[in-house]
Amino acid sequence: MKIGFIGTGNMGTALINGLINSDFVTANDIYAYDVSYDKLLKLKDELSINISKSNVDVTNECDVIILAVKPNLYDSILEEIKNDVDENKIIIIIAPGISIDHVKSILQKGKIVRTIPNTPALIGEGITAISYPEDMSSRDKEIVEKIFKSCGEIVEIKENLIDAAMAISSCSPAYVYMFVEALSDAGVSLGLPRDVAYKLSSKAVSGSGSMVLKTGFHPGYLKDMVTSPAGTTIQGVRTLEKYGLRSAVFEAVISSFEKVKGNKQ
């Protein structure tokens, strides 16, 4: 199984690292091409992967091709590689707004899979939403799942819902970082050292997310467990409601969704 990467930005590099740390493939089974030759040389030196001379070379050499580039580059790259794609190759989309049908309309061949990973994949804590074409075999699905499980967890959803998944999982790390930064700034204003404030805030956020997943309890129930009558936490919740935390988050997700819909291909 040869896996190729067209583009080696943050997400491509995260997936490469995840694959190398898994037992699915070895570094010798991974090929990559990027317009930045210096970036490719660095990856080769650090991870011992194969570097290719062009997008076409990656396509020819590999069974699975991951298009880890910005959405605006997709069409030109697809046109470049379309004569080298056959029915057996798996083509994986990781950009928002690029549909399976759009890619298929250009390539005409290949097994097209649409995915939305997120940046915590860089540390093996990602979550990837995956949409398959109806005729995808269970064996091919297993290959795709192993790739993305190497850097986190996966969920399979219908393609008509993948933009909604993007608006939550792919965009929200930025919102969470803003929340952690705000918590930490408040802690610093109260006299905490900056590093201590960041650690307290970050662990509170990651631990709370783990509580939802591991207990299976509704987030509202877990919130109620923390908010004692006339206590300090419920006073803070009151202030967050006053300044519209829920509404701000709701609108942020919807606006991200509407943005990708406007750019959809």
mmCIF file of C-alpha atoms in Angstrom:
data_model
loop_
_atom_site.group_PDB
_atom_site.id
_atom_site.type_symbol
_atom_site.label_atom_id
_atom_site.label_comp_id
_atom_site.label_asym_id
_atom_site.label_seq_id
_atom_site.Cartn_x
_atom_site.Cartn_y
_atom_site.Cartn_z
ATOM 1 C CA MET A 1 0.000 0.000 0.000
ATOM 2 C CA LYS A 2 1.597 3.239 -1.190
ATOM 3 C CA ILE A 3 0.136 6.487 0.152
ATOM 4 C CA GLY A 4 0.871 9.799 -1.544
ATOM 5 C CA PHE A 5 0.481 13.378 -0.387
ATOM 6 C CA ILE A 6 0.031 16.282 -2.727
ATOM 7 C CA GLY A 7 0.784 19.160 -0.374
ATOM 8 C CA THR A 8 2.609 18.941 2.948
ATOM 9 C CA GLY A 9 1.169 21.754 5.043
ATOM 10 C CA ASN A 10 0.062 21.313 8.647
ATOM 11 C CA MET A 11 -2.629 18.751 7.906
ATOM 12 C CA GLY A 12 -0.582 16.767 5.404
ATOM 13 C CA THR A 13 2.363 16.650 7.800
ATOM 14 C CA ALA A 14 0.093 15.618 10.687
ATOM 15 C CA LEU A 15 -1.228 12.688 8.664
ATOM 16 C CA ILE A 16 2.265 11.670 7.578
ATOM 17 C CA ASN A 17 3.449 11.652 11.197
ATOM 18 C CA GLY A 18 0.390 9.713 12.283
ATOM 19 C CA LEU A 19 0.886 7.075 9.616
ATOM 20 C CA ILE A 20 4.552 6.615 10.482
ATOM 21 C CA ASN A 21 3.667 6.184 14.157
ATOM 22 C CA SER A 22 1.000 3.602 13.290
ATOM 23 C CA ASP A 23 1.545 0.031 12.161
ATOM 24 C CA PHE A 24 -0.427 0.497 8.946
ATOM 25 C CA VAL A 25 2.419 1.548 6.645
ATOM 26 C CA THR A 26 6.107 2.416 6.950
ATOM 27 C CA ALA A 27 7.887 5.612 5.959
ATOM 28 C CA ASN A 28 9.067 3.811 2.823
ATOM 29 C CA ASP A 29 5.419 3.459 1.737
ATOM 30 C CA ILE A 30 4.783 7.222 1.883
ATOM 31 C CA TYR A 31 5.399 9.635 -0.992
ATOM 32 C CA ALA A 32 4.972 13.399 -1.040
ATOM 33 C CA TYR A 33 5.213 16.372 -3.341
ATOM 34 C CA ASP A 34 5.048 20.052 -2.457
ATOM 35 C CA VAL A 35 5.883 23.213 -4.370
ATOM 36 C CA SER A 36 8.362 23.963 -1.572
ATOM 37 C CA TYR A 37 11.332 21.689 -2.215
ATOM 38 C CA ASP A 38 12.937 22.783 1.064
ATOM 39 C CA LYS A 39 9.882 21.547 2.937
ATOM 40 C CA LEU A 40 10.108 18.199 1.160
ATOM 41 C CA LEU A 41 13.796 17.821 1.973
ATOM 42 C CA LYS A 42 13.091 18.567 5.628
ATOM 43 C CA LEU A 43 10.379 15.898 5.741
ATOM 44 C CA LYS A 44 12.685 13.395 4.045
ATOM 45 C CA ASP A 45 15.470 14.111 6.538
ATOM 46 C CA GLU A 46 13.195 13.989 9.586
ATOM 47 C CA LEU A 47 10.837 11.158 8.634
ATOM 48 C CA SER A 48 12.640 9.226 5.863
ATOM 49 C CA ILE A 49 9.667 9.391 3.491
ATOM 50 C CA ASN A 50 9.998 9.396 -0.302
ATOM 51 C CA ILE A 51 9.829 12.723 -2.085
ATOM 52 C CA SER A 52 8.437 12.932 -5.606
ATOM 53 C CA LYS A 53 9.291 15.285 -8.447
ATOM 54 C CA SER A 54 5.721 16.271 -9.293
ATOM 55 C CA ASN A 55 2.021 15.768 -8.567
ATOM 56 C CA VAL A 56 1.906 13.354 -11.494
ATOM 57 C CA ASP A 57 4.738 11.264 -10.028
ATOM 58 C CA VAL A 58 2.896 10.956 -6.694
ATOM 59 C CA THR A 59 -0.231 9.864 -8.547
ATOM 60 C CA ASN A 60 1.619 7.257 -10.577
ATOM 61 C CA GLU A 61 3.517 5.845 -7.613
ATOM 62 C CA CYS A 62 0.675 5.537 -5.103
ATOM 63 C CA ASP A 63 -2.525 3.603 -4.460
ATOM 64 C CA VAL A 64 -4.000 6.352 -2.274
ATOM 65 C CA ILE A 65 -3.575 10.054 -3.057
ATOM 66 C CA ILE A 66 -4.391 12.646 -0.387
ATOM 67 C CA LEU A 67 -5.005 16.131 -1.767
ATOM 68 C CA ALA A 68 -3.683 18.207 1.129
ATOM 69 C CA VAL A 69 -3.848 21.601 -0.575
ATOM 70 C CA LYS A 70 -6.051 24.698 -0.367
ATOM 71 C CA PRO A 71 -9.454 24.541 -2.089
ATOM 72 C CA ASN A 72 -8.468 27.103 -4.739
ATOM 73 C CA LEU A 73 -5.693 24.776 -5.987
ATOM 74 C CA TYR A 74 -7.850 21.692 -6.420
ATOM 75 C CA ASP A 75 -9.059 22.192 -9.981
ATOM 76 C CA SER A 76 -5.619 22.863 -11.464
ATOM 77 C CA ILE A 77 -4.105 19.861 -9.665
ATOM 78 C CA LEU A 78 -6.990 17.584 -10.649
ATOM 79 C CA GLU A 79 -6.563 18.611 -14.295
ATOM 80 C CA GLU A 80 -2.845 17.904 -13.991
ATOM 81 C CA ILE A 81 -3.218 14.369 -12.606
ATOM 82 C CA LYS A 82 -6.449 13.191 -14.256
ATOM 83 C CA ASN A 83 -4.746 11.182 -17.013
ATOM 84 C CA ASP A 84 -2.794 9.239 -14.378
ATOM 85 C CA VAL A 85 -5.760 8.279 -12.189
ATOM 86 C CA ASP A 86 -7.306 4.860 -12.750
ATOM 87 C CA GLU A 87 -10.373 3.161 -11.281
ATOM 88 C CA ASN A 88 -8.365 1.488 -8.509
ATOM 89 C CA LYS A 89 -6.851 4.611 -6.983
ATOM 90 C CA ILE A 90 -8.386 6.161 -3.878
ATOM 91 C CA ILE A 91 -8.457 9.965 -4.013
ATOM 92 C CA ILE A 92 -9.001 11.671 -0.650
ATOM 93 C CA ILE A 93 -10.309 15.229 -0.400
ATOM 94 C CA ILE A 94 -9.450 17.107 2.811
ATOM 95 C CA ALA A 95 -10.466 20.634 1.763
ATOM 96 C CA PRO A 96 -13.792 22.279 2.687
ATOM 97 C CA GLY A 97 -16.314 22.984 -0.051
ATOM 98 C CA ILE A 98 -14.963 20.437 -2.559
ATOM 99 C CA SER A 99 -17.571 17.754 -3.267
ATOM 100 C CA ILE A 100 -17.123 14.181 -4.408
ATOM 101 C CA ASP A 101 -19.137 14.928 -7.564
ATOM 102 C CA HIS A 102 -16.973 17.926 -8.415
ATOM 103 C CA VAL A 103 -13.761 15.909 -8.204
ATOM 104 C CA LYS A 104 -15.347 13.024 -10.101
ATOM 105 C CA SER A 105 -16.467 15.393 -12.868
ATOM 106 C CA ILE A 106 -12.833 16.297 -13.539
ATOM 107 C CA LEU A 107 -11.072 12.982 -12.933
ATOM 108 C CA GLN A 108 -13.820 10.749 -14.348
ATOM 109 C CA LYS A 109 -12.111 7.816 -12.619
ATOM 110 C CA GLY A 110 -10.972 6.768 -9.183
ATOM 111 C CA LYS A 111 -12.657 6.206 -5.821
ATOM 112 C CA ILE A 112 -13.306 9.660 -4.366
ATOM 113 C CA VAL A 113 -13.611 10.100 -0.591
ATOM 114 C CA ARG A 114 -14.392 13.345 1.192
ATOM 115 C CA THR A 115 -12.961 14.050 4.643
ATOM 116 C CA ILE A 116 -12.798 16.892 7.135
ATOM 117 C CA PRO A 117 -9.936 16.451 9.633
ATOM 118 C CA ASN A 118 -8.920 19.088 12.188
ATOM 119 C CA THR A 119 -5.626 20.459 13.474
ATOM 120 C CA PRO A 120 -5.448 18.476 16.762
ATOM 121 C CA ALA A 121 -4.441 15.664 14.402
ATOM 122 C CA LEU A 122 -0.971 17.213 14.771
ATOM 123 C CA ILE A 123 -0.764 15.649 18.247
ATOM 124 C CA GLY A 124 -2.815 12.535 17.530
ATOM 125 C CA GLU A 125 -5.997 14.003 19.041
ATOM 126 C CA GLY A 126 -7.867 14.838 15.847
ATOM 127 C CA ILE A 127 -11.378 13.994 14.761
ATOM 128 C CA THR A 128 -12.141 13.365 11.090
ATOM 129 C CA ALA A 129 -15.549 13.281 9.451
ATOM 130 C CA ILE A 130 -15.600 10.938 6.438
ATOM 131 C CA SER A 131 -18.090 10.659 3.567
ATOM 132 C CA TYR A 132 -17.899 7.793 1.095
ATOM 133 C CA PRO A 133 -19.453 7.325 -2.340
ATOM 134 C CA GLU A 134 -22.264 4.769 -2.331
ATOM 135 C CA ASP A 135 -20.253 2.164 -4.244
ATOM 136 C CA MET A 136 -17.201 2.223 -1.936
ATOM 137 C CA SER A 137 -16.175 -1.278 -0.886
ATOM 138 C CA SER A 138 -15.697 -2.226 2.765
ATOM 139 C CA ARG A 139 -12.031 -2.960 2.056
ATOM 140 C CA ASP A 140 -11.438 0.527 0.654
ATOM 141 C CA LYS A 141 -13.316 2.079 3.574
ATOM 142 C CA GLU A 142 -11.038 0.202 5.953
ATOM 143 C CA ILE A 143 -7.965 1.659 4.243
ATOM 144 C CA VAL A 144 -9.291 5.226 4.582
ATOM 145 C CA GLU A 145 -10.276 4.667 8.208
ATOM 146 C CA LYS A 146 -6.826 3.333 9.115
ATOM 147 C CA ILE A 147 -5.202 6.426 7.618
ATOM 148 C CA PHE A 148 -7.256 8.848 9.701
ATOM 149 C CA LYS A 149 -7.364 6.730 12.855
ATOM 150 C CA SER A 150 -3.578 7.057 12.880
ATOM 151 C CA CYS A 151 -3.987 10.653 14.118
ATOM 152 C CA GLY A 152 -7.242 10.549 16.103
ATOM 153 C CA GLU A 153 -10.819 9.366 15.853
ATOM 154 C CA ILE A 154 -13.281 9.218 12.960
ATOM 155 C CA VAL A 155 -16.999 9.563 12.310
ATOM 156 C CA GLU A 156 -18.740 8.479 9.115
ATOM 157 C CA ILE A 157 -21.491 10.810 7.885
ATOM 158 C CA LYS A 158 -23.437 11.466 4.702
ATOM 159 C CA GLU A 159 -21.866 14.014 2.398
ATOM 160 C CA ASN A 160 -24.791 16.424 2.685
ATOM 161 C CA LEU A 161 -23.842 16.854 6.370
ATOM 162 C CA ILE A 162 -20.084 17.171 6.013
ATOM 163 C CA ASP A 163 -20.107 20.981 5.752
ATOM 164 C CA ALA A 164 -21.956 21.087 9.078
ATOM 165 C CA ALA A 165 -19.297 18.811 10.559
ATOM 166 C CA MET A 166 -16.627 21.147 9.195
ATOM 167 C CA ALA A 167 -18.254 24.147 10.863
ATOM 168 C CA ILE A 168 -17.991 22.417 14.227
ATOM 169 C CA SER A 169 -14.877 20.233 14.285
ATOM 170 C CA SER A 170 -12.588 21.950 11.789
ATOM 171 C CA CYS A 171 -13.252 25.584 12.754
ATOM 172 C CA SER A 172 -13.899 25.249 16.473
ATOM 173 C CA PRO A 173 -10.288 24.711 17.590
ATOM 174 C CA ALA A 174 -9.792 28.426 16.842
ATOM 175 C CA TYR A 175 -12.777 29.273 19.059
ATOM 176 C CA VAL A 176 -11.466 27.035 21.830
ATOM 177 C CA TYR A 177 -8.031 28.678 21.661
ATOM 178 C CA MET A 178 -9.711 32.066 22.002
ATOM 179 C CA PHE A 179 -11.604 30.789 25.046
ATOM 180 C CA VAL A 180 -8.414 29.394 26.616
ATOM 181 C CA GLU A 181 -6.629 32.674 25.944
ATOM 182 C CA ALA A 182 -9.463 34.681 27.490
ATOM 183 C CA LEU A 183 -9.546 32.453 30.580
ATOM 184 C CA SER A 184 -5.789 32.759 30.910
ATOM 185 C CA ASP A 185 -5.791 36.531 30.495
ATOM 186 C CA ALA A 186 -8.382 36.753 33.243
ATOM 187 C CA GLY A 187 -6.186 34.575 35.450
ATOM 188 C CA VAL A 188 -3.178 36.789 34.795
ATOM 189 C CA SER A 189 -5.253 39.849 35.692
ATOM 190 C CA LEU A 190 -5.920 38.164 39.041
ATOM 191 C CA GLY A 191 -2.209 37.604 39.649
ATOM 192 C CA LEU A 192 -1.528 34.136 38.241
ATOM 193 C CA PRO A 193 1.725 33.577 36.329
ATOM 194 C CA ARG A 194 1.065 33.282 32.583
ATOM 195 C CA ASP A 195 2.284 29.671 32.279
ATOM 196 C CA VAL A 196 0.163 28.578 35.233
ATOM 197 C CA ALA A 197 -2.915 30.318 33.815
ATOM 198 C CA TYR A 198 -2.462 28.606 30.428
ATOM 199 C CA LYS A 199 -2.050 25.197 32.042
ATOM 200 C CA LEU A 200 -5.095 25.598 34.295
ATOM 201 C CA SER A 201 -7.260 26.819 31.419
ATOM 202 C CA SER A 202 -6.098 24.248 28.873
ATOM 203 C CA LYS A 203 -6.522 21.271 31.194
ATOM 204 C CA ALA A 204 -9.941 22.496 32.306
ATOM 205 C CA VAL A 205 -11.074 22.637 28.669
ATOM 206 C CA SER A 206 -9.580 19.309 27.568
ATOM 207 C CA GLY A 207 -10.724 17.562 30.747
ATOM 208 C CA SER A 208 -14.268 18.875 30.371
ATOM 209 C CA GLY A 209 -14.453 17.612 26.796
ATOM 210 C CA SER A 210 -13.236 14.205 27.947
ATOM 211 C CA MET A 211 -15.916 14.172 30.653
ATOM 212 C CA VAL A 212 -18.648 14.549 28.027
ATOM 213 C CA LEU A 213 -17.245 11.704 25.929
ATOM 214 C CA LYS A 214 -16.336 9.297 28.729
ATOM 215 C CA THR A 215 -19.422 9.703 30.918
ATOM 216 C CA GLY A 216 -21.963 10.018 28.141
ATOM 217 C CA PHE A 217 -23.799 12.612 30.225
ATOM 218 C CA HIS A 218 -25.511 15.593 28.616
ATOM 219 C CA PRO A 219 -23.270 18.705 28.785
ATOM 220 C CA GLY A 220 -26.083 20.532 30.596
ATOM 221 C CA TYR A 221 -26.133 17.849 33.297
ATOM 222 C CA LEU A 222 -22.363 18.119 33.754
ATOM 223 C CA LYS A 223 -22.703 21.903 33.980
ATOM 224 C CA ASP A 224 -25.366 21.486 36.681
ATOM 225 C CA MET A 225 -22.981 19.253 38.655
ATOM 226 C CA VAL A 226 -20.566 22.190 38.953
ATOM 227 C CA THR A 227 -23.093 24.950 39.675
ATOM 228 C CA SER A 228 -23.989 24.847 43.358
ATOM 229 C CA PRO A 229 -26.928 27.000 44.560
ATOM 230 C CA ALA A 230 -25.808 30.586 45.184
ATOM 231 C CA GLY A 231 -22.239 29.511 44.400
ATOM 232 C CA THR A 232 -19.353 31.024 42.503
ATOM 233 C CA THR A 233 -19.834 29.045 39.293
ATOM 234 C CA ILE A 234 -23.497 29.866 38.770
ATOM 235 C CA GLN A 235 -22.592 33.519 39.183
ATOM 236 C CA GLY A 236 -20.067 33.122 36.353
ATOM 237 C CA VAL A 237 -22.647 31.273 34.222
ATOM 238 C CA ARG A 238 -25.059 34.153 34.777
ATOM 239 C CA THR A 239 -22.441 36.579 33.470
ATOM 240 C CA LEU A 240 -21.733 34.434 30.400
ATOM 241 C CA GLU A 241 -25.464 34.334 29.637
ATOM 242 C CA LYS A 242 -25.687 38.093 30.085
ATOM 243 C CA TYR A 243 -22.957 38.679 27.492
ATOM 244 C CA GLY A 244 -24.248 36.078 25.039
ATOM 245 C CA LEU A 245 -21.697 33.255 25.026
ATOM 246 C CA ARG A 246 -24.157 30.706 23.638
ATOM 247 C CA SER A 247 -25.437 33.053 20.959
ATOM 248 C CA ALA A 248 -21.905 34.029 19.902
ATOM 249 C CA VAL A 249 -20.844 30.386 19.507
ATOM 250 C CA PHE A 250 -24.065 29.508 17.673
ATOM 251 C CA GLU A 251 -23.592 32.366 15.207
ATOM 252 C CA ALA A 252 -19.891 31.568 14.703
ATOM 253 C CA VAL A 253 -20.708 28.004 13.632
ATOM 254 C CA ILE A 254 -23.522 29.101 11.321
ATOM 255 C CA SER A 255 -21.362 31.775 9.691
ATOM 256 C CA SER A 256 -18.569 29.262 9.029
ATOM 257 C CA PHE A 257 -21.125 26.893 7.491
ATOM 258 C CA GLU A 258 -22.530 29.643 5.283
ATOM 259 C CA LYS A 259 -19.039 30.654 4.176
ATOM 260 C CA VAL A 260 -18.150 27.190 2.902
ATOM 261 C CA LYS A 261 -21.563 26.874 1.230
ATOM 262 C CA GLY A 262 -20.840 30.076 -0.646
ATOM 263 C CA ASN A 263 -17.519 28.662 -1.877
ATOM 264 C CA LYS A 264 -18.779 25.152 -2.595
ATOM 265 C CA GLN A 265 -17.737 23.257 -5.710
#
